[in-house]
Amino acid sequence: MDEATIRVGGEDRIDLPIIEGTEGEQALDIGNLRRDTGLVTLDRGYGNTAETVSAVTFIDGEEGILRYRGYPVDQLVRESSFLEAALLLDRGELPSRAELDRYEEEIGRHAALPDGIASVLESFPAGAHPMQKLAAAVILLRPYLPEAGDPTDTESARLGAVHLMAKTAALAAWSYRSGADRIYTEPRPDLGYAANFLNMMFNPGDGAYELNPAHIRAMEALLVLHADHGQNLSTSAVRLVGSSQADLFSAVSAGILGLSGPLHGGANQRVIEMLEAILADGGDTRRYLDRAKDRNDPFRLMGFGHRVYRNFDPRSDLIKHHARSLLHEQDDPLLDLALQLEQEALADDFFIRRRIYPNVDYYSGILYRALGFPSEQFTVLFAIGRLPGWLAQWREMISDPQVRIKRPRQIYTGYPRRDYIPIDKR
Ligand SMILES: CC(C)(COP(=O)(O)OP(=O)(O)OC[C@H]1O[C@@H](n2cnc3c(N)ncnc32)[C@H](O)[C@@H]1OP(=O)(O)O)[C@@H](O)C(=O)NCCC(=O)NCCS
């Protein structure tokens, strides 16, 4: 094992082991740093910190590489169904036909939602965001399924993951319809994952609804594309909460809430709102690019930039391809505007120097919109897609004998000790 030596103060030197991942990534293992030196590290936003080792997903931000369990994401988007990709993420290997059949059967068996869920969803005030409803609905499953999601019991943990894979799409669709038409279409797992979800979202129950095969393909591809992304914020939230041995439903709910923010999964909704605002304002993309570059203006180009990808986000190109092929016969002013804005930003020195490129959220909203989803629902689609990653990462964590409760340290910068002042003396 390689080592790095650091010198702390005068002549004290300590050796830190360097560990190496299978793709050559290297990390200083500082596990004994505080014990040996009294020092901790300060790393705002974790830009330099690997919190765990993980065998689930490999990302190389410099090269624009994303692989699930070693398989390039573009191959999986082309060849794999969402449930197959979920099983791959969970178990580490592509399933055999029989294994996939068994999994699909089990997911189908657990697809129905408990009685009473719809009325709870309807009790939310009008205007509640679908992500709030989804997080609450996932938590609500726990009392209905006390036998599932216990991290200290392997079978209960596995069963919890199956229930969440089986029920989350229905929870998402019913959350939406509880605020829309209050029609609750029962799950039809026999249709396939994406088709069943579209059916639950949009079937008005009048017998006239027909699923569009191009929409099913695009939906399935979008789900596979979002299925995991290493230790991003929402996955880290799942691991963080899960490290306290809270149940799986609580951990996933934390992931959903983490994903909802505009700098994470919430960006896809903001992209469409931004494009609509630019269009309504006359379509002057240059003015908005100038605003994004102005340090005194809070406006940012939503759907641009990424902590990890610094050359391109491979997911963005795949989504752009699907958006273009789905919309090739339609005139979509929003897609045209998005393409123009992208072109101008990529030629602009500000974005070139900071290596800011379109991310997964830039074109996904355009595609979701073309599939008929309202913009408030976009981040929910991201959540459904990301669920297999949360589950696989949670299961990896709870089976890791070295895992500890996560407890970052801090560098205190407040007042030194001082004495209490009675209220009449202040
Ligand atoms: C994704 C994001 C949060 C990454 O943040 P980060 O790694 O902390 O990067 P920073 O915010 O420090 O950005 C680095 C520089 O690029 C600028 N920048 C980054 N993204 C930008 C954007 N979308 N528009 C305008 N400027 C941007 C920052 O202002 C900063 O400029 P400075 O060096 O002059 O201060 C950030 O790029 C962002 O806010 N993007 C828009 C939201 C989005 O699309 N999120 C979805 C992510 S998948």
XYZ file of C-alpha atoms and ligand atoms in Angstrom:
474
model
C 0.000 0.000 0.000
C 1.344 3.461 -0.894
C 1.646 6.124 1.758
C 1.787 9.890 1.887
C 3.710 11.701 4.587
C 2.510 14.943 6.096
C 4.412 17.157 8.443
C 2.478 18.747 11.253
C 4.265 21.628 12.987
C 8.030 21.212 13.698
C 9.423 17.834 12.850
C 6.379 15.644 13.488
C 5.702 13.516 10.449
C 2.932 11.045 10.024
C 2.330 8.553 7.302
C -1.142 8.223 5.813
C -2.084 5.212 3.717
C -3.234 5.870 0.144
C -6.012 3.624 -0.987
C -6.846 3.074 -4.642
C -10.156 2.274 -6.306
C -10.538 -0.147 -9.217
C -10.420 2.717 -11.743
C -7.208 4.173 -10.324
C -8.784 6.872 -8.145
C -6.590 7.491 -5.124
C -7.526 8.699 -1.661
C -5.621 9.587 1.472
C -7.076 7.515 4.278
C -7.189 10.002 7.154
C -9.038 7.651 9.507
C -6.360 8.065 12.236
C -5.472 11.708 11.569
C -7.200 13.144 14.621
C -5.980 10.366 16.888
C -2.356 10.858 15.773
C -2.232 14.654 15.347
C -5.294 16.246 16.970
C -6.180 17.705 13.568
C -9.380 17.326 11.596
C -9.909 18.339 7.969
C -12.103 21.197 6.780
C -13.662 20.524 3.369
C -16.619 22.770 2.616
C -19.174 21.074 0.394
C -17.078 17.835 0.462
C -15.255 18.780 -2.752
C -12.246 16.662 -1.683
C -13.849 14.098 0.536
C -14.826 10.511 -0.230
C -17.119 9.553 2.628
C -17.289 5.888 1.710
C -16.001 3.222 -0.602
C -18.729 1.957 -2.934
C -18.959 -0.668 -5.656
C -22.235 0.600 -7.145
C -21.516 3.404 -9.607
C -18.397 4.800 -11.224
C -18.277 8.423 -12.351
C -15.347 10.156 -14.025
C -16.300 13.810 -14.225
C -13.273 14.783 -16.325
C -14.027 12.194 -19.000
C -17.820 12.311 -18.747
C -18.089 8.615 -17.776
C -20.997 7.076 -15.857
C -21.246 3.327 -15.268
C -23.587 1.257 -13.105
C -21.749 -1.780 -11.718
C -19.261 -1.377 -14.572
C -21.800 -1.118 -17.399
C -21.808 2.168 -19.388
C -25.049 4.028 -18.803
C -25.668 4.573 -22.531
C -25.700 0.781 -23.082
C -28.161 0.306 -20.239
C -30.389 3.128 -21.480
C -30.478 1.440 -24.891
C -30.791 -2.186 -23.820
C -32.157 -2.471 -20.302
C -35.519 -1.998 -18.656
C -35.741 0.081 -15.478
C -36.383 -2.973 -13.295
C -33.439 -4.795 -14.840
C -31.199 -1.790 -14.122
C -32.577 -1.654 -10.559
C -31.726 -5.303 -10.010
C -28.273 -4.758 -11.471
C -27.648 -1.854 -9.085
C -28.931 -3.827 -6.118
C -27.217 -7.155 -6.704
C -24.165 -6.143 -8.700
C -24.798 -8.426 -11.686
C -27.154 -8.394 -14.644
C -30.017 -10.757 -13.774
C -30.790 -13.913 -15.728
C -34.186 -14.066 -17.461
C -35.547 -16.204 -14.604
C -34.226 -13.811 -11.946
C -35.738 -10.811 -13.705
C -39.081 -12.627 -14.110
C -39.099 -13.426 -10.395
C -38.308 -9.820 -9.490
C -40.997 -8.442 -11.805
C -43.500 -10.884 -10.330
C -42.593 -9.833 -6.779
C -42.818 -6.130 -7.676
C -46.229 -6.758 -9.252
C -47.418 -8.652 -6.186
C -46.588 -5.687 -3.913
C -47.754 -2.907 -6.227
C -51.138 -2.166 -4.626
C -51.237 0.751 -2.200
C -52.702 0.366 1.293
C -56.307 1.509 1.736
C -56.632 5.039 2.954
C -53.552 6.448 1.189
C -55.642 8.478 -1.277
C -57.603 10.222 1.479
C -54.372 11.115 3.314
C -52.964 12.582 0.096
C -56.141 14.601 -0.366
C -55.747 16.095 3.101
C -52.753 18.135 1.934
C -53.524 21.821 1.395
C -53.931 22.898 -2.224
C -50.571 24.031 -3.534
C -48.543 21.421 -1.627
C -45.591 20.490 -3.805
C -45.682 16.903 -5.163
C -42.248 16.247 -3.625
C -43.628 17.090 -0.170
C -46.519 14.733 -0.775
C -44.237 11.983 -2.041
C -41.896 12.241 0.958
C -44.862 12.104 3.323
C -46.454 9.204 1.445
C -43.236 7.170 1.645
C -43.087 7.722 5.419
C -46.741 6.764 5.625
C -45.948 3.310 4.225
C -43.938 2.427 7.299
C -46.843 1.856 9.738
C -48.607 -0.205 7.059
C -45.514 -2.361 6.556
C -43.931 -2.842 10.005
C -42.277 -6.045 8.809
C -40.282 -4.218 6.097
C -37.330 -1.829 6.010
C -35.543 -2.766 9.243
C -31.797 -2.273 8.593
C -30.826 -4.789 11.256
C -32.675 -7.658 9.558
C -31.505 -8.705 6.082
C -34.860 -10.031 4.874
C -36.809 -7.091 6.275
C -34.356 -4.694 4.583
C -34.710 -6.505 1.252
C -38.484 -6.569 1.544
C -38.572 -2.829 2.277
C -36.610 -2.170 -0.923
C -39.051 -4.348 -2.901
C -42.066 -2.505 -1.455
C -40.570 0.857 -2.319
C -39.726 -0.207 -5.889
C -43.250 -1.616 -6.201
C -45.189 1.288 -4.693
C -43.332 4.562 -5.289
C -44.590 5.082 -8.859
C -48.186 4.623 -7.650
C -47.592 6.963 -4.710
C -46.212 9.570 -7.123
C -49.110 9.216 -9.563
C -51.728 9.242 -6.809
C -50.084 12.257 -5.146
C -50.469 14.087 -8.431
C -54.044 13.010 -9.002
C -55.054 13.825 -5.436
C -54.433 17.454 -6.400
C -55.748 17.190 -9.966
C -58.760 15.091 -10.961
C -58.965 12.742 -7.943
C -59.089 9.722 -10.227
C -56.962 6.909 -8.816
C -55.965 4.404 -11.472
C -54.989 1.086 -9.892
C -51.471 -0.181 -10.658
C -51.164 -2.466 -13.700
C -47.661 -3.965 -13.312
C -48.367 -6.296 -16.242
C -47.979 -3.250 -18.530
C -44.301 -2.826 -17.587
C -42.863 -0.241 -15.210
C -42.941 2.920 -17.342
C -46.249 2.100 -19.056
C -47.898 1.346 -15.723
C -46.682 4.660 -14.344
C -47.927 6.645 -17.375
C -51.250 4.823 -17.116
C -51.613 5.702 -13.417
C -50.672 9.326 -14.150
C -52.864 10.021 -17.144
C -55.582 7.420 -17.709
C -58.887 9.260 -17.135
C -60.672 5.929 -16.735
C -63.071 6.513 -19.617
C -61.747 3.593 -21.660
C -60.399 5.849 -24.385
C -56.831 6.243 -23.085
C -54.106 4.735 -25.239
C -50.499 4.434 -24.196
C -48.032 5.852 -26.707
C -45.119 3.404 -27.344
C -42.676 6.272 -28.030
C -43.616 7.818 -24.675
C -43.118 4.500 -22.882
C -39.651 4.119 -24.439
C -38.636 7.665 -23.515
C -39.954 7.260 -19.948
C -38.122 3.961 -19.436
C -34.895 5.516 -20.788
C -35.228 8.538 -18.502
C -35.703 6.308 -15.479
C -32.651 4.174 -16.273
C -30.606 7.320 -16.852
C -31.395 8.695 -13.401
C -31.031 5.392 -11.541
C -27.842 6.201 -9.645
C -25.166 8.841 -9.428
C -22.709 7.978 -6.690
C -22.622 9.994 -3.476
C -24.763 12.937 -4.631
C -26.663 14.982 -2.046
C -29.849 12.914 -1.901
C -27.992 9.589 -1.803
C -25.739 10.986 0.907
C -28.896 12.033 2.791
C -30.203 8.457 2.538
C -26.888 7.109 3.836
C -26.637 9.780 6.548
C -30.099 9.142 7.964
C -29.708 5.399 7.400
C -26.461 5.368 9.392
C -28.502 6.016 12.534
C -30.307 2.704 11.815
C -33.529 4.598 11.120
C -35.804 2.458 8.932
C -35.524 2.463 5.140
C -38.690 4.528 4.603
C -37.302 7.345 6.763
C -33.965 7.252 4.955
C -35.576 7.338 1.489
C -37.889 10.109 2.573
C -34.836 12.162 3.551
C -33.423 11.478 0.077
C -36.630 12.729 -1.554
C -36.532 15.943 0.459
C -32.859 16.459 -0.337
C -33.564 15.958 -4.013
C -36.325 18.559 -3.985
C -33.998 21.569 -3.733
C -33.429 23.726 -6.840
C -29.676 23.125 -6.825
C -30.264 19.336 -6.992
C -33.275 17.553 -8.538
C -35.497 20.616 -8.338
C -33.441 22.147 -11.154
C -35.436 20.352 -13.885
C -38.605 22.251 -12.940
C -36.633 25.510 -12.741
C -35.167 24.972 -16.232
C -38.600 24.942 -17.850
C -39.713 27.917 -15.778
C -36.560 29.763 -16.862
C -37.047 28.928 -20.561
C -40.711 29.940 -20.397
C -39.771 33.221 -18.736
C -37.108 33.964 -21.372
C -39.576 33.161 -24.144
C -42.307 35.313 -22.584
C -39.775 38.098 -22.251
C -39.065 38.151 -26.019
C -36.511 35.312 -26.237
C -33.416 37.486 -25.760
C -31.007 34.735 -24.668
C -27.992 37.085 -24.690
C -29.521 39.244 -21.980
C -30.090 36.213 -19.759
C -26.570 34.947 -20.372
C -25.288 38.354 -19.264
C -27.443 38.134 -16.158
C -26.051 34.649 -15.364
C -22.524 36.079 -15.609
C -23.268 39.095 -13.429
C -21.955 38.405 -9.915
C -24.472 40.912 -8.510
C -27.447 39.177 -10.077
C -28.723 36.034 -8.313
C -29.914 34.608 -11.665
C -28.171 31.364 -12.657
C -28.557 29.312 -15.797
C -30.606 26.453 -14.425
C -29.597 23.071 -15.840
C -25.997 24.225 -16.231
C -22.999 23.292 -14.121
C -22.153 20.268 -12.042
C -19.883 19.592 -9.121
C -18.435 16.462 -10.715
C -18.760 16.780 -14.506
C -16.294 19.286 -15.893
C -16.340 18.446 -19.622
C -19.805 17.196 -20.332
C -22.573 15.347 -18.538
C -23.100 12.105 -20.509
C -26.732 12.019 -19.379
C -27.456 15.387 -20.946
C -26.521 14.201 -24.459
C -28.647 11.056 -24.112
C -31.654 13.080 -22.993
C -31.141 15.642 -25.756
C -31.168 12.808 -28.269
C -34.464 11.449 -26.883
C -36.029 14.938 -26.741
C -35.087 15.597 -30.354
C -36.428 12.272 -31.610
C -39.688 12.622 -29.665
C -40.207 16.184 -30.826
C -38.899 15.841 -34.379
C -42.333 16.226 -35.907
C -43.463 19.032 -33.653
C -42.413 22.610 -33.472
C -41.353 23.150 -29.885
C -40.225 26.729 -29.273
C -38.867 25.719 -25.863
C -36.577 23.068 -27.362
C -35.384 25.544 -30.006
C -34.694 28.122 -27.316
C -32.872 25.552 -25.152
C -30.652 24.538 -28.089
C -29.850 28.175 -28.860
C -29.082 29.037 -25.238
C -26.844 25.983 -24.928
C -24.951 26.909 -28.089
C -24.390 30.471 -26.917
C -23.340 29.452 -23.409
C -20.883 26.850 -24.709
C -19.227 29.521 -26.872
C -19.028 32.026 -24.023
C -15.728 32.586 -22.268
C -17.352 32.794 -18.793
C -18.779 29.286 -19.092
C -15.766 27.876 -20.925
C -13.324 29.077 -18.254
C -15.452 27.686 -15.422
C -16.135 24.480 -17.360
C -19.897 24.810 -17.031
C -21.960 22.539 -19.296
C -25.595 21.448 -19.514
C -26.390 18.834 -16.887
C -29.010 16.072 -16.721
C -31.755 18.544 -15.849
C -31.312 20.831 -18.835
C -33.182 18.715 -21.377
C -35.071 16.335 -19.093
C -37.796 18.917 -18.414
C -38.390 19.398 -22.134
C -38.799 15.670 -22.504
C -41.086 15.358 -19.465
C -43.187 18.188 -20.836
C -43.459 16.411 -24.187
C -44.690 13.323 -22.300
C -47.479 15.433 -20.793
C -46.141 16.016 -17.268
C -46.796 19.340 -15.546
C -43.587 21.034 -14.420
C -44.277 20.597 -10.654
C -44.111 16.848 -11.266
C -40.649 16.837 -12.890
C -38.625 16.370 -9.716
C -40.904 13.515 -8.685
C -39.882 11.758 -11.914
C -36.258 12.225 -10.923
C -37.080 10.698 -7.515
C -38.707 7.622 -9.051
C -35.691 7.219 -11.308
C -33.166 7.664 -8.485
C -34.919 5.226 -6.140
C -32.916 2.117 -7.213
C -29.701 3.999 -6.476
C -30.882 5.037 -3.011
C -31.910 1.465 -2.275
C -28.713 -0.107 -3.576
C -26.543 2.399 -1.709
C -28.525 1.955 1.513
C -28.246 -1.823 1.262
C -24.525 -1.536 0.540
C -24.128 0.676 3.601
C -26.075 -1.471 6.053
C -24.135 -4.576 5.039
C -20.760 -2.843 5.437
C -19.164 -4.043 8.712
C -17.030 -0.893 8.859
C -19.922 1.550 8.672
C -20.294 3.983 11.586
C -22.923 6.550 12.415
C -22.091 9.604 10.310
C -21.057 12.523 12.409
C -19.004 15.275 10.763
C -16.935 17.538 12.976
C -16.835 21.311 12.843
C -14.393 24.098 13.476
C -16.060 26.301 16.058
C -15.790 30.022 15.239
C -18.174 31.477 17.840
C -17.460 33.302 21.122
C -14.966 31.940 23.615
C -16.372 31.190 27.093
C -18.281 34.066 28.700
C -20.533 34.448 31.746
C -24.285 34.721 31.776
C -25.624 38.301 32.086
C -28.927 38.723 33.953
C -31.644 40.086 31.668
C -31.968 43.466 33.477
C -28.223 44.092 33.003
C -28.116 43.672 29.192
C -24.801 22.402 -9.877
C -24.179 23.523 -9.053
C -24.953 23.659 -7.744
C -22.720 23.113 -8.750
O -22.223 23.993 -7.786
P -20.674 24.074 -7.410
O -19.940 22.850 -7.815
O -20.624 24.441 -5.963
O -20.096 25.219 -8.313
P -20.142 26.747 -7.968
O -21.541 27.123 -7.613
O -19.070 27.055 -6.974
O -19.752 27.382 -9.372
C -18.422 27.685 -9.802
C -18.468 28.992 -10.605
O -19.346 28.832 -11.731
C -20.489 29.696 -11.624
N -21.676 28.912 -11.992
C -21.888 27.587 -11.719
N -23.058 27.197 -12.230
C -23.594 28.285 -12.815
C -24.805 28.498 -13.509
N -25.681 27.485 -13.660
N -25.059 29.736 -13.993
C -24.167 30.736 -13.815
N -22.983 30.590 -13.158
C -22.723 29.387 -12.666
C -20.541 30.094 -10.162
O -21.185 31.333 -9.988
C -19.075 30.160 -9.819
O -18.537 31.332 -10.382
P -17.331 32.136 -9.648
O -16.173 31.187 -9.713
O -17.161 33.378 -10.433
O -17.805 32.388 -8.251
C -24.177 24.848 -9.824
O -23.487 24.704 -11.044
C -25.599 25.396 -10.068
O -26.138 26.118 -9.232
N -26.218 25.031 -11.241
C -27.600 25.427 -11.497
C -28.551 24.473 -10.804
C -28.595 23.108 -11.465
O -28.723 22.990 -12.678
N -28.531 22.063 -10.626
C -28.651 20.684 -11.092
C -27.399 19.899 -10.852
S -27.511 18.289 -11.586
